[in-house]
PDB file of C-alpha atoms and ligand atoms in Angstrom:
ATOM      1  CA  MET Z   1     -21.895  -6.116 -22.792  1.00  0.00           C
ATOM      2  CA  LYS Z   2     -21.697  -2.366 -23.017  1.00  0.00           C
ATOM      3  CA  ILE Z   3     -18.984  -0.507 -24.926  1.00  0.00           C
ATOM      4  CA  ILE Z   4     -17.827   3.014 -24.238  1.00  0.00           C
ATOM      5  CA  VAL Z   5     -15.251   4.661 -26.496  1.00  0.00           C
ATOM      6  CA  ARG Z   6     -13.274   7.737 -25.526  1.00  0.00           C
ATOM      7  CA  ASP Z   7     -10.774   9.722 -27.562  1.00  0.00           C
ATOM      8  CA  ASN Z   8      -7.574   8.828 -25.797  1.00  0.00           C
ATOM      9  CA  TYR Z   9      -5.975   7.042 -22.863  1.00  0.00           C
ATOM     10  CA  LYS Z  10      -6.608   9.862 -20.417  1.00  0.00           C
ATOM     11  CA  GLU Z  11     -10.298  10.133 -21.253  1.00  0.00           C
ATOM     12  CA  MET Z  12     -10.649   6.354 -21.208  1.00  0.00           C
ATOM     13  CA  SER Z  13      -9.164   6.338 -17.696  1.00  0.00           C
ATOM     14  CA  GLN Z  14     -11.452   9.151 -16.549  1.00  0.00           C
ATOM     15  CA  GLU Z  15     -14.489   7.253 -17.793  1.00  0.00           C
ATOM     16  CA  ALA Z  16     -13.297   4.060 -16.105  1.00  0.00           C
ATOM     17  CA  PHE Z  17     -12.818   6.014 -12.893  1.00  0.00           C
ATOM     18  CA  ARG Z  18     -16.336   7.416 -13.100  1.00  0.00           C
ATOM     19  CA  LEU Z  19     -17.794   3.911 -13.498  1.00  0.00           C
ATOM     20  CA  PHE Z  20     -15.555   2.550 -10.774  1.00  0.00           C
ATOM     21  CA  ARG Z  21     -16.574   5.227  -8.276  1.00  0.00           C
ATOM     22  CA  GLU Z  22     -20.242   4.628  -8.999  1.00  0.00           C
ATOM     23  CA  SER Z  23     -19.843   0.903  -8.572  1.00  0.00           C
ATOM     24  CA  LEU Z  24     -17.686   1.175  -5.438  1.00  0.00           C
ATOM     25  CA  ARG Z  25     -20.680   2.312  -3.385  1.00  0.00           C
ATOM     26  CA  ASP Z  26     -22.435  -1.047  -3.789  1.00  0.00           C
ATOM     27  CA  SER Z  27     -19.373  -3.311  -3.786  1.00  0.00           C
ATOM     28  CA  SER Z  28     -17.687  -4.574  -0.679  1.00  0.00           C
ATOM     29  CA  VAL Z  29     -15.206  -6.734  -2.620  1.00  0.00           C
ATOM     30  CA  ILE Z  30     -13.047  -5.175  -5.323  1.00  0.00           C
ATOM     31  CA  GLY Z  31     -11.085  -7.102  -7.930  1.00  0.00           C
ATOM     32  CA  PHE Z  32      -7.908  -5.454  -9.174  1.00  0.00           C
ATOM     33  CA  ALA Z  33      -5.794  -6.115 -12.256  1.00  0.00           C
ATOM     34  CA  THR Z  34      -2.185  -5.214 -12.948  1.00  0.00           C
ATOM     35  CA  GLY Z  35      -0.552  -4.088 -16.174  1.00  0.00           C
ATOM     36  CA  SER Z  36       0.173  -0.735 -17.731  1.00  0.00           C
ATOM     37  CA  THR Z  37      -3.422  -0.029 -18.780  1.00  0.00           C
ATOM     38  CA  PRO Z  38      -4.883   0.700 -15.317  1.00  0.00           C
ATOM     39  CA  ASN Z  39      -1.925   2.913 -14.260  1.00  0.00           C
ATOM     40  CA  LEU Z  40      -3.763   6.190 -14.669  1.00  0.00           C
ATOM     41  CA  LEU Z  41      -6.983   4.795 -13.216  1.00  0.00           C
ATOM     42  CA  TYR Z  42      -5.030   3.728 -10.118  1.00  0.00           C
ATOM     43  CA  SER Z  43      -3.461   7.128  -9.815  1.00  0.00           C
ATOM     44  CA  MET Z  44      -6.931   8.734 -10.018  1.00  0.00           C
ATOM     45  CA  ILE Z  45      -8.254   6.338  -7.374  1.00  0.00           C
ATOM     46  CA  SER Z  46      -5.213   7.148  -5.203  1.00  0.00           C
ATOM     47  CA  ASN Z  47      -5.723  10.899  -5.520  1.00  0.00           C
ATOM     48  CA  GLU Z  48      -9.448  10.778  -4.839  1.00  0.00           C
ATOM     49  CA  CYS Z  49      -8.912   8.551  -1.834  1.00  0.00           C
ATOM     50  CA  ARG Z  50      -6.210  10.847  -0.419  1.00  0.00           C
ATOM     51  CA  ALA Z  51      -8.571  13.783  -0.939  1.00  0.00           C
ATOM     52  CA  GLY Z  52     -11.212  11.922   1.066  1.00  0.00           C
ATOM     53  CA  ASN Z  53     -13.642  11.679  -1.845  1.00  0.00           C
ATOM     54  CA  ILE Z  54     -13.719   7.871  -1.904  1.00  0.00           C
ATOM     55  CA  SER Z  55     -12.909   5.293   0.728  1.00  0.00           C
ATOM     56  CA  PHE Z  56     -12.030   1.603   0.902  1.00  0.00           C
ATOM     57  CA  LYS Z  57     -12.788   1.296   4.614  1.00  0.00           C
ATOM     58  CA  GLY Z  58     -14.628  -1.962   5.232  1.00  0.00           C
ATOM     59  CA  LYS Z  59     -13.868  -3.208   1.726  1.00  0.00           C
ATOM     60  CA  SER Z  60     -11.745  -6.163   0.745  1.00  0.00           C
ATOM     61  CA  SER Z  61      -9.858  -6.900  -2.456  1.00  0.00           C
ATOM     62  CA  PHE Z  62      -8.674  -9.750  -4.629  1.00  0.00           C
ATOM     63  CA  ASN Z  63      -6.077  -9.534  -7.338  1.00  0.00           C
ATOM     64  CA  LEU Z  64      -6.442 -11.381 -10.574  1.00  0.00           C
ATOM     65  CA  ASP Z  65      -3.046 -12.925 -10.879  1.00  0.00           C
ATOM     66  CA  GLU Z  66       0.597 -13.110  -9.895  1.00  0.00           C
ATOM     67  CA  TYR Z  67       3.692 -14.702 -11.366  1.00  0.00           C
ATOM     68  CA  TYR Z  68       4.689 -18.045  -9.858  1.00  0.00           C
ATOM     69  CA  PRO Z  69       6.918 -18.579  -8.013  1.00  0.00           C
ATOM     70  CA  ILE Z  70       7.874 -15.080  -6.921  1.00  0.00           C
ATOM     71  CA  SER Z  71       8.456 -13.235  -3.680  1.00  0.00           C
ATOM     72  CA  ARG Z  72       6.226 -10.279  -2.906  1.00  0.00           C
ATOM     73  CA  GLY Z  73       9.166  -7.880  -2.828  1.00  0.00           C
ATOM     74  CA  SER Z  74      10.534  -8.888  -6.214  1.00  0.00           C
ATOM     75  CA  PRO Z  75      10.596  -5.972  -8.694  1.00  0.00           C
ATOM     76  CA  GLU Z  76       8.536  -8.049 -11.117  1.00  0.00           C
ATOM     77  CA  SER Z  77       5.891  -9.123  -8.644  1.00  0.00           C
ATOM     78  CA  TYR Z  78       2.342  -7.898  -9.115  1.00  0.00           C
ATOM     79  CA  ARG Z  79       2.044  -7.545  -5.365  1.00  0.00           C
ATOM     80  CA  ARG Z  80       4.773  -4.961  -5.491  1.00  0.00           C
ATOM     81  CA  TYR Z  81       3.124  -3.198  -8.438  1.00  0.00           C
ATOM     82  CA  MET Z  82      -0.109  -2.976  -6.454  1.00  0.00           C
ATOM     83  CA  GLU Z  83       1.663  -1.708  -3.347  1.00  0.00           C
ATOM     84  CA  GLU Z  84       3.416   1.029  -5.284  1.00  0.00           C
ATOM     85  CA  ASN Z  85       0.564   2.047  -7.535  1.00  0.00           C
ATOM     86  CA  LEU Z  86      -2.406   1.671  -5.249  1.00  0.00           C
ATOM     87  CA  PHE Z  87      -2.418  -0.086  -1.897  1.00  0.00           C
ATOM     88  CA  ARG Z  88      -0.073   2.302  -0.124  1.00  0.00           C
ATOM     89  CA  ASN Z  89      -2.160   5.252  -1.307  1.00  0.00           C
ATOM     90  CA  ILE Z  90      -5.594   4.093  -0.208  1.00  0.00           C
ATOM     91  CA  ASP Z  91      -7.291   3.469   3.105  1.00  0.00           C
ATOM     92  CA  ILE Z  92      -7.997  -0.235   2.603  1.00  0.00           C
ATOM     93  CA  ASN Z  93      -7.436  -2.348   5.719  1.00  0.00           C
ATOM     94  CA  ARG Z  94      -4.263  -4.376   4.989  1.00  0.00           C
ATOM     95  CA  ASP Z  95      -5.859  -7.522   6.380  1.00  0.00           C
ATOM     96  CA  MET Z  96      -8.573  -7.262   3.771  1.00  0.00           C
ATOM     97  CA  ILE Z  97      -6.163  -7.490   0.810  1.00  0.00           C
ATOM     98  CA  ASN Z  98      -6.292 -10.986  -0.689  1.00  0.00           C
ATOM     99  CA  PHE Z  99      -3.326 -11.870  -2.852  1.00  0.00           C
ATOM    100  CA  PRO Z 100      -1.880 -15.152  -4.120  1.00  0.00           C
ATOM    101  CA  ASP Z 101       1.018 -16.303  -1.960  1.00  0.00           C
ATOM    102  CA  SER Z 102       3.371 -17.291  -4.721  1.00  0.00           C
ATOM    103  CA  MET Z 103       6.091 -18.712  -2.492  1.00  0.00           C
ATOM    104  CA  MET Z 104       4.221 -21.854  -1.457  1.00  0.00           C
ATOM    105  CA  ASP Z 105       4.331 -25.084  -3.402  1.00  0.00           C
ATOM    106  CA  GLU Z 106       1.826 -25.184  -6.267  1.00  0.00           C
ATOM    107  CA  ASP Z 107      -0.979 -27.021  -4.466  1.00  0.00           C
ATOM    108  CA  GLU Z 108      -0.686 -24.866  -1.376  1.00  0.00           C
ATOM    109  CA  THR Z 109      -0.638 -21.618  -3.384  1.00  0.00           C
ATOM    110  CA  VAL Z 110      -3.830 -22.623  -5.167  1.00  0.00           C
ATOM    111  CA  ARG Z 111      -5.491 -24.006  -2.041  1.00  0.00           C
ATOM    112  CA  ARG Z 112      -4.887 -20.829  -0.043  1.00  0.00           C
ATOM    113  CA  TYR Z 113      -6.192 -18.489  -2.702  1.00  0.00           C
ATOM    114  CA  LEU Z 114      -9.211 -20.693  -3.391  1.00  0.00           C
ATOM    115  CA  ASP Z 115      -9.956 -20.832   0.351  1.00  0.00           C
ATOM    116  CA  ALA Z 116      -9.716 -17.042   0.598  1.00  0.00           C
ATOM    117  CA  TYR Z 117     -12.007 -16.683  -2.405  1.00  0.00           C
ATOM    118  CA  ARG Z 118     -14.557 -19.127  -1.002  1.00  0.00           C
ATOM    119  CA  ARG Z 119     -14.498 -17.289   2.313  1.00  0.00           C
ATOM    120  CA  SER Z 120     -14.573 -13.708   1.011  1.00  0.00           C
ATOM    121  CA  GLY Z 121     -15.577 -13.812  -2.677  1.00  0.00           C
ATOM    122  CA  PRO Z 122     -17.119 -13.331  -5.097  1.00  0.00           C
ATOM    123  CA  VAL Z 123     -15.989  -9.961  -6.370  1.00  0.00           C
ATOM    124  CA  GLY Z 124     -18.441  -7.068  -6.581  1.00  0.00           C
ATOM    125  CA  THR Z 125     -16.529  -4.791  -8.955  1.00  0.00           C
ATOM    126  CA  GLN Z 126     -13.750  -6.272 -11.088  1.00  0.00           C
ATOM    127  CA  ILE Z 127     -11.231  -4.169 -13.026  1.00  0.00           C
ATOM    128  CA  LEU Z 128      -9.855  -6.041 -16.031  1.00  0.00           C
ATOM    129  CA  GLY Z 129      -7.307  -5.530 -18.763  1.00  0.00           C
ATOM    130  CA  ILE Z 130      -6.988  -7.680 -21.862  1.00  0.00           C
ATOM    131  CA  GLY Z 131      -3.959  -9.302 -23.456  1.00  0.00           C
ATOM    132  CA  HIS Z 132      -2.978  -9.050 -27.119  1.00  0.00           C
ATOM    133  CA  ASN Z 133      -3.985 -12.689 -27.343  1.00  0.00           C
ATOM    134  CA  GLY Z 134      -7.345 -12.084 -25.671  1.00  0.00           C
ATOM    135  CA  HIS Z 135      -6.324 -13.315 -22.241  1.00  0.00           C
ATOM    136  CA  ILE Z 136      -8.001 -12.024 -19.088  1.00  0.00           C
ATOM    137  CA  GLY Z 137      -5.994 -12.436 -15.934  1.00  0.00           C
ATOM    138  CA  PHE Z 138      -3.546 -15.125 -16.974  1.00  0.00           C
ATOM    139  CA  ASN Z 139      -6.284 -17.197 -18.563  1.00  0.00           C
ATOM    140  CA  GLU Z 140      -4.431 -17.795 -21.787  1.00  0.00           C
ATOM    141  CA  PRO Z 141      -6.015 -19.004 -25.044  1.00  0.00           C
ATOM    142  CA  GLY Z 142      -7.318 -22.517 -24.469  1.00  0.00           C
ATOM    143  CA  SER Z 143      -8.769 -21.705 -21.030  1.00  0.00           C
ATOM    144  CA  ALA Z 144     -12.066 -23.345 -20.183  1.00  0.00           C
ATOM    145  CA  ARG Z 145     -15.243 -21.504 -19.172  1.00  0.00           C
ATOM    146  CA  ASP Z 146     -15.290 -23.425 -15.898  1.00  0.00           C
ATOM    147  CA  SER Z 147     -11.578 -22.953 -15.100  1.00  0.00           C
ATOM    148  CA  GLU Z 148     -10.925 -21.976 -11.486  1.00  0.00           C
ATOM    149  CA  ILE Z 149      -8.035 -20.451  -9.560  1.00  0.00           C
ATOM    150  CA  ARG Z 150      -4.999 -22.402 -10.657  1.00  0.00           C
ATOM    151  CA  ILE Z 151      -1.348 -22.355 -11.705  1.00  0.00           C
ATOM    152  CA  VAL Z 152      -0.869 -21.844 -15.429  1.00  0.00           C
ATOM    153  CA  ARG Z 153       1.958 -21.875 -17.916  1.00  0.00           C
ATOM    154  CA  LEU Z 154       2.280 -18.538 -19.731  1.00  0.00           C
ATOM    155  CA  SER Z 155       2.070 -18.426 -23.512  1.00  0.00           C
ATOM    156  CA  GLU Z 156       5.202 -17.491 -25.472  1.00  0.00           C
ATOM    157  CA  ASP Z 157       3.369 -14.370 -26.612  1.00  0.00           C
ATOM    158  CA  THR Z 158       2.697 -13.230 -23.051  1.00  0.00           C
ATOM    159  CA  ILE Z 159       6.258 -13.978 -21.921  1.00  0.00           C
ATOM    160  CA  SER Z 160       7.754 -11.910 -24.714  1.00  0.00           C
ATOM    161  CA  ARG Z 161       5.273  -9.028 -24.450  1.00  0.00           C
ATOM    162  CA  ASN Z 162       5.689  -8.842 -20.680  1.00  0.00           C
ATOM    163  CA  LYS Z 163       9.461  -9.003 -21.188  1.00  0.00           C
ATOM    164  CA  THR Z 164       9.680 -11.473 -18.346  1.00  0.00           C
ATOM    165  CA  ARG Z 165      11.701 -14.554 -17.565  1.00  0.00           C
ATOM    166  CA  MET Z 166       8.801 -15.926 -15.527  1.00  0.00           C
ATOM    167  CA  SER Z 167       6.990 -18.747 -17.271  1.00  0.00           C
ATOM    168  CA  MET Z 168       4.236 -19.566 -14.809  1.00  0.00           C
ATOM    169  CA  ALA Z 169       1.579 -17.730 -12.876  1.00  0.00           C
ATOM    170  CA  VAL Z 170      -1.320 -18.191 -10.514  1.00  0.00           C
ATOM    171  CA  THR Z 171      -4.563 -16.752 -11.824  1.00  0.00           C
ATOM    172  CA  MET Z 172      -8.203 -16.482 -10.993  1.00  0.00           C
ATOM    173  CA  GLY Z 173     -10.099 -18.652 -13.436  1.00  0.00           C
ATOM    174  CA  ILE Z 174     -12.731 -17.668 -15.960  1.00  0.00           C
ATOM    175  CA  LYS Z 175     -15.276 -19.047 -13.498  1.00  0.00           C
ATOM    176  CA  GLU Z 176     -14.355 -16.623 -10.706  1.00  0.00           C
ATOM    177  CA  ILE Z 177     -14.094 -13.679 -13.104  1.00  0.00           C
ATOM    178  CA  MET Z 178     -17.570 -14.458 -14.443  1.00  0.00           C
ATOM    179  CA  GLU Z 179     -18.906 -14.559 -10.881  1.00  0.00           C
ATOM    180  CA  SER Z 180     -18.109 -10.846 -10.441  1.00  0.00           C
ATOM    181  CA  THR Z 181     -21.231  -8.713 -10.213  1.00  0.00           C
ATOM    182  CA  ARG Z 182     -19.759  -5.918 -12.330  1.00  0.00           C
ATOM    183  CA  ILE Z 183     -16.784  -5.929 -14.693  1.00  0.00           C
ATOM    184  CA  ILE Z 184     -15.009  -2.883 -16.077  1.00  0.00           C
ATOM    185  CA  LEU Z 185     -12.528  -3.826 -18.806  1.00  0.00           C
ATOM    186  CA  LEU Z 186     -10.036  -1.226 -20.017  1.00  0.00           C
ATOM    187  CA  ALA Z 187      -8.097  -1.298 -23.266  1.00  0.00           C
ATOM    188  CA  SER Z 188      -5.972   1.294 -24.984  1.00  0.00           C
ATOM    189  CA  GLY Z 189      -3.943   1.447 -28.204  1.00  0.00           C
ATOM    190  CA  THR Z 190      -4.157  -0.075 -31.680  1.00  0.00           C
ATOM    191  CA  GLU Z 191      -2.209  -3.132 -30.586  1.00  0.00           C
ATOM    192  CA  LYS Z 192      -5.260  -4.156 -28.548  1.00  0.00           C
ATOM    193  CA  SER Z 193      -7.744  -3.593 -31.379  1.00  0.00           C
ATOM    194  CA  GLU Z 194      -7.610  -7.118 -32.781  1.00  0.00           C
ATOM    195  CA  SER Z 195      -8.182  -8.814 -29.433  1.00  0.00           C
ATOM    196  CA  ILE Z 196     -10.988  -6.338 -28.671  1.00  0.00           C
ATOM    197  CA  LYS Z 197     -12.643  -7.149 -31.978  1.00  0.00           C
ATOM    198  CA  ARG Z 198     -12.415 -10.884 -31.342  1.00  0.00           C
ATOM    199  CA  ALA Z 199     -13.639 -10.494 -27.756  1.00  0.00           C
ATOM    200  CA  VAL Z 200     -16.623  -8.328 -28.670  1.00  0.00           C
ATOM    201  CA  LYS Z 201     -17.680  -9.537 -32.097  1.00  0.00           C
ATOM    202  CA  GLY Z 202     -16.197 -13.002 -32.418  1.00  0.00           C
ATOM    203  CA  ARG Z 203     -17.491 -16.380 -31.381  1.00  0.00           C
ATOM    204  CA  VAL Z 204     -17.497 -17.147 -27.655  1.00  0.00           C
ATOM    205  CA  THR Z 205     -14.527 -19.448 -27.336  1.00  0.00           C
ATOM    206  CA  GLY Z 206     -11.717 -20.382 -24.989  1.00  0.00           C
ATOM    207  CA  ASP Z 207      -9.351 -19.426 -27.819  1.00  0.00           C
ATOM    208  CA  VAL Z 208     -10.194 -15.822 -26.939  1.00  0.00           C
ATOM    209  CA  PRO Z 209     -10.846 -15.943 -23.205  1.00  0.00           C
ATOM    210  CA  ALA Z 210     -12.210 -12.373 -23.115  1.00  0.00           C
ATOM    211  CA  SER Z 211     -15.023 -13.494 -25.456  1.00  0.00           C
ATOM    212  CA  PHE Z 212     -16.622 -15.260 -22.469  1.00  0.00           C
ATOM    213  CA  LEU Z 213     -17.502 -11.781 -21.225  1.00  0.00           C
ATOM    214  CA  GLN Z 214     -20.178 -11.641 -23.939  1.00  0.00           C
ATOM    215  CA  GLU Z 215     -22.103 -13.938 -21.606  1.00  0.00           C
ATOM    216  CA  HIS Z 216     -21.588 -11.792 -18.516  1.00  0.00           C
ATOM    217  CA  GLU Z 217     -24.563  -9.677 -17.477  1.00  0.00           C
ATOM    218  CA  ASN Z 218     -22.859  -6.507 -16.406  1.00  0.00           C
ATOM    219  CA  THR Z 219     -19.622  -5.898 -18.283  1.00  0.00           C
ATOM    220  CA  THR Z 220     -18.530  -2.570 -19.710  1.00  0.00           C
ATOM    221  CA  PHE Z 221     -15.601  -2.279 -22.107  1.00  0.00           C
ATOM    222  CA  VAL Z 222     -14.025   1.160 -21.765  1.00  0.00           C
ATOM    223  CA  LEU Z 223     -11.827   1.746 -24.802  1.00  0.00           C
ATOM    224  CA  ASP Z 224      -9.876   4.495 -26.391  1.00  0.00           C
ATOM    225  CA  ARG Z 225     -10.449   5.178 -30.060  1.00  0.00           C
ATOM    226  CA  GLU Z 226      -7.417   3.182 -31.142  1.00  0.00           C
ATOM    227  CA  ALA Z 227      -8.443   0.046 -29.257  1.00  0.00           C
ATOM    228  CA  ALA Z 228     -11.947   0.369 -30.717  1.00  0.00           C
ATOM    229  CA  ARG Z 229     -10.641   0.865 -34.249  1.00  0.00           C
ATOM    230  CA  LEU Z 230     -11.900  -2.461 -35.616  1.00  0.00           C
ATOM    231  CA  LEU Z 231     -15.371  -2.403 -34.059  1.00  0.00           C
TER     232      LEU Z 231
HETATM  233  P1  PGA P   1      -1.352  -4.316 -20.152  1.00  0.00           P
HETATM  234  O1  PGA P   1      -1.693  -5.833 -19.813  1.00  0.00           O
HETATM  235  O2  PGA P   1      -2.352  -3.487 -19.401  1.00  0.00           O
HETATM  236  O3  PGA P   1       0.031  -4.129 -19.644  1.00  0.00           O
HETATM  237  O4  PGA P   1      -1.485  -4.163 -21.634  1.00  0.00           O
HETATM  238  C1  PGA P   1      -3.012  -6.267 -19.900  1.00  0.00           C
HETATM  239  C2  PGA P   1      -3.066  -7.772 -19.824  1.00  0.00           C
HETATM  240  O5  PGA P   1      -2.152  -8.438 -20.330  1.00  0.00           O
HETATM  241  O6  PGA P   1      -4.054  -8.294 -19.287  1.00  0.00           O
END
């Protein structure tokens, strides 16, 4: 695992964008994450795509997770976040966007996303954030290394930090995340420093799902100084 530290959120996002652009050339499948951390990265990707400097033509995407159950138009839905922050700004073919359909019953939601993944995965370049509790996607503490796409119950910590009333989600598993060729994980702010320390320097354990990335061959953590404070 490689670690890059930049002074602040803006410089962290610029560095992540540089790595993303480089990696985009060789990746036909892109994995996106939601959350506040990639906001600026997504706005940079949007601007560069509008300017014609990068293109998603011929590429497909998967998203890491989505609340369950939720409609795609709901203000809280990750689908909506992606539409507003990225998809509507880039030239990706709409049919190539893979997203959990969170309105089906549980088995059907999982089956459809797994089928899509088996047909069109794995991911070439995966953007990741990290939770305060070390989660990646909605793989909460206690997730297994071989966990696959599934419905999960959110931890109390995640529910309160996300200020949501949703208590369940559908997420890609650790297994699918680890199958990505290249992973770019972003973290910003002191409140992420403890989970970054445990992910990077701690034991590899399902108690800190991001620690599994120590065993991934091509992962780069892009951090601002505050998130890297305890390294
Ligand atoms: P955040 O979420 O970017 O909003 O901090 C990251 C995560 O929980 O994975």
